[in-house]
Short mmCIF file of C-alpha atoms in Angstrom, two decimals:
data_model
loop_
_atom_site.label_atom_id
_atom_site.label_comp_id
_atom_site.label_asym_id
_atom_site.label_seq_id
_atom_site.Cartn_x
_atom_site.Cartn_y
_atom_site.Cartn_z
CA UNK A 1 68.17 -235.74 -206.36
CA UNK A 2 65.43 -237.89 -205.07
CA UNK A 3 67.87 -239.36 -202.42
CA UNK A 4 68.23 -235.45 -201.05
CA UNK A 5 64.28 -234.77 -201.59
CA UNK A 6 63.39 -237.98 -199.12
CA UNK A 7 65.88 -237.32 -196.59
CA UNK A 8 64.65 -233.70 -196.81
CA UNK A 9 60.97 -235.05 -196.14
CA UNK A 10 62.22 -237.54 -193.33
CA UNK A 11 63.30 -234.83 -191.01
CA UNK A 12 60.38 -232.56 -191.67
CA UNK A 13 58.40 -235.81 -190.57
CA UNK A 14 60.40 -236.10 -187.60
CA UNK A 15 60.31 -232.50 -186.61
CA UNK A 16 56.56 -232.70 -186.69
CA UNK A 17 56.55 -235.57 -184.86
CA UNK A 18 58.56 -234.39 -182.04
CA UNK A 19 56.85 -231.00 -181.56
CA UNK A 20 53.41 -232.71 -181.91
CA UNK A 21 54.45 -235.30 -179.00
CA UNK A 22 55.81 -232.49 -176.55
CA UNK A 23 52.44 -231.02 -177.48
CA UNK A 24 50.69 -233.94 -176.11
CA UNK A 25 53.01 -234.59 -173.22
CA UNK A 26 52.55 -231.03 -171.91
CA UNK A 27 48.69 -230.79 -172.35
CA UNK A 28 48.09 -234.36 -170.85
CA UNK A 29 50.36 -234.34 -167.89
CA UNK A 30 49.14 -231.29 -166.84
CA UNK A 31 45.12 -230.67 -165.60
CA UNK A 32 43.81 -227.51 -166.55
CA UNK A 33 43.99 -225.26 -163.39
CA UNK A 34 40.74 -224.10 -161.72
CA UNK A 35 41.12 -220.33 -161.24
CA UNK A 36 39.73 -217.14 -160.26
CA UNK A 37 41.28 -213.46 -161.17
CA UNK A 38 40.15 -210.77 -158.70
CA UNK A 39 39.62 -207.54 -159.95
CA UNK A 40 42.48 -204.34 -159.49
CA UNK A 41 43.09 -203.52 -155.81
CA UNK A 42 44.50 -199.86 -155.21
CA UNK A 43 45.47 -199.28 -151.49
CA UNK A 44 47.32 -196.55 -149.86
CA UNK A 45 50.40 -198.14 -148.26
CA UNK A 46 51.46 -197.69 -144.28
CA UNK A 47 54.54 -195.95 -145.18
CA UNK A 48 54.59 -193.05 -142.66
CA UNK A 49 55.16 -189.28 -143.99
CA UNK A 50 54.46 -190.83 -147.98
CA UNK A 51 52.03 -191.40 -149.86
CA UNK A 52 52.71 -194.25 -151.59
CA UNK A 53 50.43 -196.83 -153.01
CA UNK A 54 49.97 -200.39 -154.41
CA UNK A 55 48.08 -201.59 -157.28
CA UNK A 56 47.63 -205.15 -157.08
CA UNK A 57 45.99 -207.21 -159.55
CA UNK A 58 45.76 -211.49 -159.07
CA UNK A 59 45.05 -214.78 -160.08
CA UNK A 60 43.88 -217.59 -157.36
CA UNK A 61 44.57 -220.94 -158.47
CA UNK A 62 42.05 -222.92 -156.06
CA UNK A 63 41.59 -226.94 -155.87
CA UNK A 64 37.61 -227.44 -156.49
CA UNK A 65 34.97 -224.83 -158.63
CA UNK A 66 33.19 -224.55 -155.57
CA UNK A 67 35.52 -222.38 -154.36
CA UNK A 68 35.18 -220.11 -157.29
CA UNK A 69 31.41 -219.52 -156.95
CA UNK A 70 32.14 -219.07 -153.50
CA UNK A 71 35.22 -216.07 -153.70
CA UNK A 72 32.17 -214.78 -156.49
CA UNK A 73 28.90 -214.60 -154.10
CA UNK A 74 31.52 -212.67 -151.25
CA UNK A 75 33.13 -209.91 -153.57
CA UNK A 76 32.01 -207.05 -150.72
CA UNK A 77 33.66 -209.25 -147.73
CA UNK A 78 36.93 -210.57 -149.62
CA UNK A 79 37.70 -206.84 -151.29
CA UNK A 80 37.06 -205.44 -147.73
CA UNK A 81 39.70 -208.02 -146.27
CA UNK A 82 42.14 -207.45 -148.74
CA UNK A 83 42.35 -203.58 -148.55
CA UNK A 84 42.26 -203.82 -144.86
CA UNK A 85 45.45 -206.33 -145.21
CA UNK A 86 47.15 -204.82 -148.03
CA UNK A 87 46.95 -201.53 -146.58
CA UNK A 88 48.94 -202.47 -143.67
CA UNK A 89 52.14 -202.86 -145.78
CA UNK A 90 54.73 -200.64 -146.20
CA UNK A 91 57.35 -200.26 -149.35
CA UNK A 92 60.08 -202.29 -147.37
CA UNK A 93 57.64 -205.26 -146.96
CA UNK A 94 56.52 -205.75 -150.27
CA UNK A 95 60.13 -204.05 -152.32
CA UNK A 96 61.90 -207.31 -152.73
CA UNK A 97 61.23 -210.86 -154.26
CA UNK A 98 61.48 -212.59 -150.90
CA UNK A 99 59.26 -209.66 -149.67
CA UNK A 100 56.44 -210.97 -152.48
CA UNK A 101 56.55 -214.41 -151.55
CA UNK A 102 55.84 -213.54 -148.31
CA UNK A 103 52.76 -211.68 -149.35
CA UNK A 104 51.31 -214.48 -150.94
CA UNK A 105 52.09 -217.18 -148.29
CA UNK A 106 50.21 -214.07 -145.76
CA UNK A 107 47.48 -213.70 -148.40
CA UNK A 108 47.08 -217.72 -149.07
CA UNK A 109 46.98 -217.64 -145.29
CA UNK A 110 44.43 -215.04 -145.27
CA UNK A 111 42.10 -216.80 -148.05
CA UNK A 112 42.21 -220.19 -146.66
CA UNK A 113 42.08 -219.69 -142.61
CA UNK A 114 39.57 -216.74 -142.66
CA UNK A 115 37.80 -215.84 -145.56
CA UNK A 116 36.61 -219.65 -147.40
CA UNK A 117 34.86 -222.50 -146.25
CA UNK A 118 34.40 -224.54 -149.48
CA UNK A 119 37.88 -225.50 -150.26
CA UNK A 120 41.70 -223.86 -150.72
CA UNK A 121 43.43 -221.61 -152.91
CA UNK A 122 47.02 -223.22 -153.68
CA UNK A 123 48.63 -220.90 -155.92
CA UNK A 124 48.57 -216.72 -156.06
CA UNK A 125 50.46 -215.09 -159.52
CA UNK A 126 50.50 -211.72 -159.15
CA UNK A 127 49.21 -210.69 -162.51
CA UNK A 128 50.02 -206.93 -161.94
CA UNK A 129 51.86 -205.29 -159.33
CA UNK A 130 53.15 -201.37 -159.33
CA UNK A 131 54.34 -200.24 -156.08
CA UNK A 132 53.98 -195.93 -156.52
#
């Protein structure tokens, strides 16, 4: 009986200790991400003879905080430049998973070559997406 109660406690002990070690592997390798999420973008879509529409909502992953105050103080400019952009998609484009890839290498693209000066955005997830 006590035999059976240790061995009992042993692998509860190990358990623990081998969650509580992928616990700290995971939250040490790994630096917290500095990130933005816009707000909802609903666009009208190019498709000709439909109306159709996207809802797009997103997270930036960017590599410094300045970039984050700076996507912040230009909400008018960015929003204009992303319904001006997003509008100029059709169903077909955006329809399939190579087709949303695409969008956010052309919206990366977009961020980083036109719209920022104070650093990069290096990640999009597309937190919400309904094509309509």
């Amino acid at each position: 009986m006590q035999f059976g109660f240790s061995l009992k406690v042993s692998r509860f002990a190990l358990g623990s200790l081998f969650i509580f070690t992928l616990f700290l592997l995971f939250s040490c390798t790994k630096e917290r991400e500095k990130s933005i999420e816009l707000k909802d973008f609903v666009v009208n879509m190019a498709d000709k003879g439909e109306n159709r529409f996207l809802k797009l909502k997103m997270k930036l992953v960017v590599n410094n905080s300045s970039v984050i105050s700076e996507i912040a103080s230009q909400d008018a400019k960015i929003s204009d430049a992303l319904i001006t952009f997003l509008s100029s998609k059709t169903v077909a484009d955006l329809s399939t998973t190579m087709g949303k890839k695409v969008l956010k290498r052309q919206l990366m693209d977009l961020f980083n070559n036109k719209l920022l000066k104070s650093g990069d955005v290096t990640d999009i997830y597309f937190v919400n997406f309904v094509i309509q």
